[in-house]
Amino acid sequence: TQLLEQSPQFLSIQEGENLTVYCNSSSVFSSLQWYRQEPGEGPVLLVTVVTGGEVKKLKRLTFQFGDARKDSSLHITAAQTGDTGLYLCAGEYDSWGKLQFGAGTQVVVTP
Amino acid sequence: NAGVTQTPKFQVLKTGQSMTLQCAQDMNHNSMYWYRQDPGMGLRLIYYSASEGTTDKGEVPNGYNVSRLNKREFSLRLESAAPSQTSVYFCASRPGADTEAFFGQGTRLTVV
C-alpha cells in the first residue's frame, strides 16, 4: 500500500476534453509535488504546492492543495495529445528528505 | 549540463549475481535517492541520503545496500540478484526538503 493514493489509475480522453487527477493521503504533508513522466525518461517536475488551499496554474494545468494539506488535484483543461504521460504526485512526511511517490495516473489523449 | 548520470543504462544478471548501479550528480545537491519503478506501482523508494554522510531505508530496502561515497555519488548494490528485482531503477537528487527532484535516465535491470 502506497502512502499517496492516486486516482484514477488510467484515463483515456479525446483532445479538447477536460480531466482531473486526484492524490490523497491520510498524512499531512509539508508540500506536495506533481511530476510528469514520458516513456523511457525520468519524471520531470510540474509544480510544488506548499500552502493549504493553494491553487497554482501552469497554462492549461491547474493544481490545488487541500486545506488540510492531505490531498491534491490536477485539472487539465482542453487536453492536447502532448499532455499524454504518467502523472505522479509526491510528498515527504515522517522523516525529513524522505520523498515518496504515488502509483501514478496514466493519461492518454487521443486526437 | 549533465545533471544526474546513471550507469549502466541496461543490464541483464543471472540469479545470485551481484552488481552495483552508479549515480552521480553535478548540481551540488544535498539529497540523493534510489527508486524502482514497476508497472502499475509508480516509483517506490529503496534508500535515500538526506545529506552527505547519512543514508536511510525507504519503502522497499530488502535485498539492497547503498553507499553515499561523497556529495556527488550515491551507489546502489544488489548483493545476490533475484528475479523480483527486475525493474527500472531511477536515481534522483535535489537541493533539500520541498525542492525539485532531478532524475537520471534510469537503469533497466533484468534478472533471469
PDB file of C-alpha atoms in Angstrom:
ATOM      1  CA  THR A   1       0.000   0.000   0.000  1.00  0.00           C
ATOM      2  CA  GLN A   2       1.402   3.346  -1.049  1.00  0.00           C
ATOM      3  CA  LEU A   3       1.271   6.360   1.203  1.00  0.00           C
ATOM      4  CA  LEU A   4      -0.121   8.519  -1.578  1.00  0.00           C
ATOM      5  CA  GLU A   5      -3.179   7.138  -3.357  1.00  0.00           C
ATOM      6  CA  GLN A   6      -3.777   8.366  -6.869  1.00  0.00           C
ATOM      7  CA  SER A   7      -6.964   8.022  -8.859  1.00  0.00           C
ATOM      8  CA  PRO A   8      -7.845   7.051 -11.431  1.00  0.00           C
ATOM      9  CA  GLN A   9      -5.042   4.690 -12.422  1.00  0.00           C
ATOM     10  CA  PHE A  10      -5.764   5.192 -16.107  1.00  0.00           C
ATOM     11  CA  LEU A  11      -7.573   7.871 -18.069  1.00  0.00           C
ATOM     12  CA  SER A  12      -8.207   7.947 -21.796  1.00  0.00           C
ATOM     13  CA  ILE A  13      -9.830  11.035 -23.296  1.00  0.00           C
ATOM     14  CA  GLN A  14     -10.107  12.861 -26.588  1.00  0.00           C
ATOM     15  CA  GLU A  15      -8.394  16.081 -27.441  1.00  0.00           C
ATOM     16  CA  GLY A  16     -10.324  19.084 -26.157  1.00  0.00           C
ATOM     17  CA  GLU A  17     -11.842  17.316 -23.158  1.00  0.00           C
ATOM     18  CA  ASN A  18     -11.086  18.161 -19.539  1.00  0.00           C
ATOM     19  CA  LEU A  19      -9.700  15.788 -16.921  1.00  0.00           C
ATOM     20  CA  THR A  20      -8.934  15.714 -13.224  1.00  0.00           C
ATOM     21  CA  VAL A  21      -6.450  13.516 -11.379  1.00  0.00           C
ATOM     22  CA  TYR A  22      -6.514  13.093  -7.610  1.00  0.00           C
ATOM     23  CA  CYS A  23      -3.857  12.435  -4.997  1.00  0.00           C
ATOM     24  CA  ASN A  24      -5.000  11.531  -1.475  1.00  0.00           C
ATOM     25  CA  SER A  25      -3.377  10.555   1.784  1.00  0.00           C
ATOM     26  CA  SER A  26      -4.222  10.215   5.457  1.00  0.00           C
ATOM     27  CA  SER A  27      -1.000  12.052   6.315  1.00  0.00           C
ATOM     28  CA  VAL A  28      -0.269  15.753   6.390  1.00  0.00           C
ATOM     29  CA  PHE A  29       2.445  16.907   4.007  1.00  0.00           C
ATOM     30  CA  SER A  30       4.664  19.946   4.238  1.00  0.00           C
ATOM     31  CA  SER A  31       4.365  20.164   0.460  1.00  0.00           C
ATOM     32  CA  LEU A  32       3.144  18.127  -2.478  1.00  0.00           C
ATOM     33  CA  GLN A  33       4.701  17.921  -5.893  1.00  0.00           C
ATOM     34  CA  TRP A  34       3.355  16.842  -9.266  1.00  0.00           C
ATOM     35  CA  TYR A  35       5.614  15.268 -11.890  1.00  0.00           C
ATOM     36  CA  ARG A  36       5.041  14.058 -15.437  1.00  0.00           C
ATOM     37  CA  GLN A  37       6.941  11.133 -16.885  1.00  0.00           C
ATOM     38  CA  GLU A  38       7.332  10.263 -20.565  1.00  0.00           C
ATOM     39  CA  PRO A  39       8.229   6.706 -21.688  1.00  0.00           C
ATOM     40  CA  GLY A  40      11.917   5.932 -21.231  1.00  0.00           C
ATOM     41  CA  GLU A  41      12.568   9.100 -19.227  1.00  0.00           C
ATOM     42  CA  GLY A  42      12.727  10.103 -15.588  1.00  0.00           C
ATOM     43  CA  PRO A  43       9.908  12.191 -14.071  1.00  0.00           C
ATOM     44  CA  VAL A  44      10.016  15.962 -14.519  1.00  0.00           C
ATOM     45  CA  LEU A  45       8.584  18.409 -12.005  1.00  0.00           C
ATOM     46  CA  LEU A  46       5.430  20.321 -12.958  1.00  0.00           C
ATOM     47  CA  VAL A  47       4.677  22.147  -9.727  1.00  0.00           C
ATOM     48  CA  THR A  48       5.172  22.258  -5.961  1.00  0.00           C
ATOM     49  CA  VAL A  49       2.274  23.304  -3.707  1.00  0.00           C
ATOM     50  CA  VAL A  50       3.072  24.319  -0.161  1.00  0.00           C
ATOM     51  CA  THR A  51       0.186  26.200   1.467  1.00  0.00           C
ATOM     52  CA  GLY A  52      -3.145  24.568   2.370  1.00  0.00           C
ATOM     53  CA  GLY A  53      -5.823  25.725  -0.074  1.00  0.00           C
ATOM     54  CA  GLU A  54      -3.213  26.901  -2.579  1.00  0.00           C
ATOM     55  CA  VAL A  55      -4.102  26.943  -6.269  1.00  0.00           C
ATOM     56  CA  LYS A  56      -1.415  27.143  -8.932  1.00  0.00           C
ATOM     57  CA  LYS A  57      -1.873  27.418 -12.679  1.00  0.00           C
ATOM     58  CA  LEU A  58       0.554  26.340 -15.366  1.00  0.00           C
ATOM     59  CA  LYS A  59      -1.020  27.213 -18.720  1.00  0.00           C
ATOM     60  CA  ARG A  60      -3.912  24.721 -19.054  1.00  0.00           C
ATOM     61  CA  LEU A  61      -2.986  22.828 -15.871  1.00  0.00           C
ATOM     62  CA  THR A  62      -4.480  23.809 -12.504  1.00  0.00           C
ATOM     63  CA  PHE A  63      -3.123  22.342  -9.277  1.00  0.00           C
ATOM     64  CA  GLN A  64      -4.862  22.530  -5.924  1.00  0.00           C
ATOM     65  CA  PHE A  65      -3.602  21.628  -2.453  1.00  0.00           C
ATOM     66  CA  GLY A  66      -6.265  20.666   0.076  1.00  0.00           C
ATOM     67  CA  ASP A  67      -6.918  22.903   3.072  1.00  0.00           C
ATOM     68  CA  ALA A  68      -5.664  20.195   5.445  1.00  0.00           C
ATOM     69  CA  ARG A  69      -2.583  19.520   3.248  1.00  0.00           C
ATOM     70  CA  LYS A  70      -3.521  15.844   2.846  1.00  0.00           C
ATOM     71  CA  ASP A  71      -4.711  15.843  -0.740  1.00  0.00           C
ATOM     72  CA  SER A  72      -4.197  17.497  -4.087  1.00  0.00           C
ATOM     73  CA  SER A  73      -5.719  17.565  -7.542  1.00  0.00           C
ATOM     74  CA  LEU A  74      -4.516  18.258 -11.043  1.00  0.00           C
ATOM     75  CA  HIS A  75      -7.018  19.553 -13.589  1.00  0.00           C
ATOM     76  CA  ILE A  76      -6.216  19.809 -17.293  1.00  0.00           C
ATOM     77  CA  THR A  77      -8.439  21.995 -19.445  1.00  0.00           C
ATOM     78  CA  ALA A  78      -8.860  21.265 -23.155  1.00  0.00           C
ATOM     79  CA  ALA A  79      -6.362  18.406 -23.172  1.00  0.00           C
ATOM     80  CA  GLN A  80      -3.915  18.068 -26.045  1.00  0.00           C
ATOM     81  CA  THR A  81      -2.074  14.995 -27.326  1.00  0.00           C
ATOM     82  CA  GLY A  82       1.105  16.431 -25.802  1.00  0.00           C
ATOM     83  CA  ASP A  83      -0.452  16.023 -22.349  1.00  0.00           C
ATOM     84  CA  THR A  84      -0.160  12.246 -22.692  1.00  0.00           C
ATOM     85  CA  GLY A  85       2.041  10.812 -19.967  1.00  0.00           C
ATOM     86  CA  LEU A  86       2.251   9.350 -16.482  1.00  0.00           C
ATOM     87  CA  TYR A  87       1.321  11.896 -13.811  1.00  0.00           C
ATOM     88  CA  LEU A  88       2.811  11.318 -10.379  1.00  0.00           C
ATOM     89  CA  CYS A  89       2.243  13.079  -7.098  1.00  0.00           C
ATOM     90  CA  ALA A  90       4.981  13.089  -4.462  1.00  0.00           C
ATOM     91  CA  GLY A  91       5.431  14.315  -0.921  1.00  0.00           C
ATOM     92  CA  GLU A  92       7.557  13.915   2.139  1.00  0.00           C
ATOM     93  CA  TYR A  93       6.435  13.179   5.634  1.00  0.00           C
ATOM     94  CA  ASP A  94       7.665  11.245   8.644  1.00  0.00           C
ATOM     95  CA  SER A  95      11.346  11.935   8.035  1.00  0.00           C
ATOM     96  CA  TRP A  96      12.972  14.972   6.549  1.00  0.00           C
ATOM     97  CA  GLY A  97      14.036  14.289   2.985  1.00  0.00           C
ATOM     98  CA  LYS A  98      12.043  11.070   2.528  1.00  0.00           C
ATOM     99  CA  LEU A  99      10.354  11.840  -0.785  1.00  0.00           C
ATOM    100  CA  GLN A 100       7.695   9.286  -1.707  1.00  0.00           C
ATOM    101  CA  PHE A 101       5.551   8.911  -4.790  1.00  0.00           C
ATOM    102  CA  GLY A 102       2.063   7.749  -5.605  1.00  0.00           C
ATOM    103  CA  ALA A 103       1.444   4.943  -8.101  1.00  0.00           C
ATOM    104  CA  GLY A 104       0.664   7.422 -10.862  1.00  0.00           C
ATOM    105  CA  THR A 105      -2.150   8.100 -13.310  1.00  0.00           C
ATOM    106  CA  GLN A 106      -1.555   7.173 -16.929  1.00  0.00           C
ATOM    107  CA  VAL A 107      -3.227   9.778 -19.136  1.00  0.00           C
ATOM    108  CA  VAL A 108      -3.751   9.111 -22.845  1.00  0.00           C
ATOM    109  CA  VAL A 109      -5.093  11.904 -25.030  1.00  0.00           C
ATOM    110  CA  THR A 110      -6.177  10.835 -28.497  1.00  0.00           C
ATOM    111  CA  PRO A 111      -6.718  13.123 -31.500  1.00  0.00           C
TER     112      PRO A 111
ATOM    113  CA  ASN B   1      24.778  20.287 -18.059  1.00  0.00           C
ATOM    114  CA  ALA B   2      24.984  16.595 -17.199  1.00  0.00           C
ATOM    115  CA  GLY B   3      22.569  16.715 -14.227  1.00  0.00           C
ATOM    116  CA  VAL B   4      22.093  13.192 -12.850  1.00  0.00           C
ATOM    117  CA  THR B   5      24.024  10.429 -14.592  1.00  0.00           C
ATOM    118  CA  GLN B   6      23.269   6.756 -14.091  1.00  0.00           C
ATOM    119  CA  THR B   7      25.311   3.810 -15.295  1.00  0.00           C
ATOM    120  CA  PRO B   8      24.710   1.348 -16.787  1.00  0.00           C
ATOM    121  CA  LYS B   9      21.556   2.031 -18.818  1.00  0.00           C
ATOM    122  CA  PHE B  10      20.777  -1.654 -19.330  1.00  0.00           C
ATOM    123  CA  GLN B  11      21.890  -4.789 -17.509  1.00  0.00           C
ATOM    124  CA  VAL B  12      20.992  -8.460 -17.518  1.00  0.00           C
ATOM    125  CA  LEU B  13      22.009 -10.508 -14.494  1.00  0.00           C
ATOM    126  CA  LYS B  14      21.680 -14.131 -13.576  1.00  0.00           C
ATOM    127  CA  THR B  15      20.034 -15.005 -10.291  1.00  0.00           C
ATOM    128  CA  GLY B  16      22.586 -14.795  -7.499  1.00  0.00           C
ATOM    129  CA  GLN B  17      24.962 -12.426  -9.265  1.00  0.00           C
ATOM    130  CA  SER B  18      25.871  -9.111  -7.696  1.00  0.00           C
ATOM    131  CA  MET B  19      26.208  -5.684  -9.214  1.00  0.00           C
ATOM    132  CA  THR B  20      26.427  -2.006  -8.366  1.00  0.00           C
ATOM    133  CA  LEU B  21      24.387   0.731 -10.003  1.00  0.00           C
ATOM    134  CA  GLN B  22      26.233   4.021 -10.113  1.00  0.00           C
ATOM    135  CA  CYS B  23      24.737   7.507  -9.809  1.00  0.00           C
ATOM    136  CA  ALA B  24      26.469  10.875  -9.904  1.00  0.00           C
ATOM    137  CA  GLN B  25      25.110  14.425  -9.851  1.00  0.00           C
ATOM    138  CA  ASP B  26      26.932  17.627 -10.685  1.00  0.00           C
ATOM    139  CA  MET B  27      24.452  20.100  -9.163  1.00  0.00           C
ATOM    140  CA  ASN B  28      25.919  20.172  -5.633  1.00  0.00           C
ATOM    141  CA  HIS B  29      22.679  18.736  -4.243  1.00  0.00           C
ATOM    142  CA  ASN B  30      22.483  17.552  -0.662  1.00  0.00           C
ATOM    143  CA  SER B  31      19.881  14.797  -1.038  1.00  0.00           C
ATOM    144  CA  MET B  32      20.036  11.743  -3.256  1.00  0.00           C
ATOM    145  CA  TYR B  33      17.571   8.898  -3.847  1.00  0.00           C
ATOM    146  CA  TRP B  34      17.183   5.462  -5.361  1.00  0.00           C
ATOM    147  CA  TYR B  35      13.764   4.354  -6.644  1.00  0.00           C
ATOM    148  CA  ARG B  36      12.496   1.358  -8.518  1.00  0.00           C
ATOM    149  CA  GLN B  37       9.608   1.515 -10.946  1.00  0.00           C
ATOM    150  CA  ASP B  38       7.446  -1.483 -11.785  1.00  0.00           C
ATOM    151  CA  PRO B  39       4.325  -1.459 -13.968  1.00  0.00           C
ATOM    152  CA  GLY B  40       1.355  -0.020 -12.078  1.00  0.00           C
ATOM    153  CA  MET B  41       3.449   0.733  -8.973  1.00  0.00           C
ATOM    154  CA  GLY B  42       4.744   4.210  -9.638  1.00  0.00           C
ATOM    155  CA  LEU B  43       8.108   4.926  -8.006  1.00  0.00           C
ATOM    156  CA  ARG B  44       8.973   3.134  -4.803  1.00  0.00           C
ATOM    157  CA  LEU B  45      11.723   4.488  -2.592  1.00  0.00           C
ATOM    158  CA  ILE B  46      14.520   1.999  -1.897  1.00  0.00           C
ATOM    159  CA  TYR B  47      17.046   4.120   0.009  1.00  0.00           C
ATOM    160  CA  TYR B  48      17.776   7.784   0.342  1.00  0.00           C
ATOM    161  CA  SER B  49      20.517  10.039   1.605  1.00  0.00           C
ATOM    162  CA  ALA B  50      19.155  13.293   3.002  1.00  0.00           C
ATOM    163  CA  SER B  51      22.653  14.719   3.265  1.00  0.00           C
ATOM    164  CA  GLU B  52      26.240  13.611   2.741  1.00  0.00           C
ATOM    165  CA  GLY B  53      27.211  11.078   5.376  1.00  0.00           C
ATOM    166  CA  THR B  54      23.693   9.775   6.052  1.00  0.00           C
ATOM    167  CA  THR B  55      21.623   7.028   4.457  1.00  0.00           C
ATOM    168  CA  ASP B  56      18.184   5.728   5.386  1.00  0.00           C
ATOM    169  CA  LYS B  57      15.811   2.992   4.309  1.00  0.00           C
ATOM    170  CA  GLY B  58      12.825   3.738   2.166  1.00  0.00           C
ATOM    171  CA  GLU B  59       9.743   1.613   1.461  1.00  0.00           C
ATOM    172  CA  VAL B  60      11.463  -1.392  -0.158  1.00  0.00           C
ATOM    173  CA  PRO B  61      15.080  -1.717   1.085  1.00  0.00           C
ATOM    174  CA  ASN B  62      15.336  -5.513   1.369  1.00  0.00           C
ATOM    175  CA  GLY B  63      17.972  -7.007  -0.931  1.00  0.00           C
ATOM    176  CA  TYR B  64      19.760  -3.699  -1.480  1.00  0.00           C
ATOM    177  CA  ASN B  65      22.584  -1.708   0.056  1.00  0.00           C
ATOM    178  CA  VAL B  66      23.730   1.828  -0.653  1.00  0.00           C
ATOM    179  CA  SER B  67      26.837   3.956  -0.266  1.00  0.00           C
ATOM    180  CA  ARG B  68      26.979   7.740  -0.281  1.00  0.00           C
ATOM    181  CA  LEU B  69      30.561   7.875  -1.467  1.00  0.00           C
ATOM    182  CA  ASN B  70      30.745  11.670  -1.393  1.00  0.00           C
ATOM    183  CA  LYS B  71      28.376  14.550  -2.077  1.00  0.00           C
ATOM    184  CA  ARG B  72      28.254  13.733  -5.806  1.00  0.00           C
ATOM    185  CA  GLU B  73      27.892   9.950  -5.814  1.00  0.00           C
ATOM    186  CA  PHE B  74      25.310   7.530  -4.457  1.00  0.00           C
ATOM    187  CA  SER B  75      25.572   3.863  -5.441  1.00  0.00           C
ATOM    188  CA  LEU B  76      23.076   1.015  -5.114  1.00  0.00           C
ATOM    189  CA  ARG B  77      24.300  -2.546  -4.673  1.00  0.00           C
ATOM    190  CA  LEU B  78      22.457  -5.800  -5.246  1.00  0.00           C
ATOM    191  CA  GLU B  79      24.408  -8.482  -3.390  1.00  0.00           C
ATOM    192  CA  SER B  80      22.519 -11.503  -4.720  1.00  0.00           C
ATOM    193  CA  ALA B  81      20.124 -10.589  -7.502  1.00  0.00           C
ATOM    194  CA  ALA B  82      16.672 -12.177  -7.622  1.00  0.00           C
ATOM    195  CA  PRO B  83      14.074 -12.160 -10.436  1.00  0.00           C
ATOM    196  CA  SER B  84      11.846  -9.986  -8.193  1.00  0.00           C
ATOM    197  CA  GLN B  85      14.454  -7.238  -8.580  1.00  0.00           C
ATOM    198  CA  THR B  86      13.780  -6.981 -12.298  1.00  0.00           C
ATOM    199  CA  SER B  87      12.739  -3.346 -12.642  1.00  0.00           C
ATOM    200  CA  VAL B  88      13.699   0.095 -13.858  1.00  0.00           C
ATOM    201  CA  TYR B  89      15.869   1.898 -11.318  1.00  0.00           C
ATOM    202  CA  PHE B  90      15.977   5.670 -11.052  1.00  0.00           C
ATOM    203  CA  CYS B  91      18.418   7.824  -9.173  1.00  0.00           C
ATOM    204  CA  ALA B  92      17.408  11.357  -8.194  1.00  0.00           C
ATOM    205  CA  SER B  93      18.887  14.327  -6.397  1.00  0.00           C
ATOM    206  CA  ARG B  94      17.627  17.603  -5.016  1.00  0.00           C
ATOM    207  CA  PRO B  95      18.975  20.541  -3.029  1.00  0.00           C
ATOM    208  CA  GLY B  96      16.895  19.859   0.081  1.00  0.00           C
ATOM    209  CA  ALA B  97      13.398  19.472   1.511  1.00  0.00           C
ATOM    210  CA  ASP B  98      10.431  20.686  -0.549  1.00  0.00           C
ATOM    211  CA  THR B  99      12.604  21.281  -3.610  1.00  0.00           C
ATOM    212  CA  GLU B 100      12.513  19.834  -7.098  1.00  0.00           C
ATOM    213  CA  ALA B 101      13.940  16.352  -7.595  1.00  0.00           C
ATOM    214  CA  PHE B 102      16.014  15.787 -10.724  1.00  0.00           C
ATOM    215  CA  PHE B 103      16.115  12.298 -12.148  1.00  0.00           C
ATOM    216  CA  GLY B 104      18.564  10.276 -14.155  1.00  0.00           C
ATOM    217  CA  GLN B 105      17.548   8.398 -17.292  1.00  0.00           C
ATOM    218  CA  GLY B 106      17.107   5.125 -15.438  1.00  0.00           C
ATOM    219  CA  THR B 107      18.714   1.678 -15.485  1.00  0.00           C
ATOM    220  CA  ARG B 108      16.682  -1.176 -16.912  1.00  0.00           C
ATOM    221  CA  LEU B 109      17.673  -4.301 -14.981  1.00  0.00           C
ATOM    222  CA  THR B 110      16.565  -7.817 -15.856  1.00  0.00           C
ATOM    223  CA  VAL B 111      17.360 -10.738 -13.563  1.00  0.00           C
ATOM    224  CA  VAL B 112      16.955 -14.145 -15.170  1.00  0.00           C
TER     225      VAL B 112
END
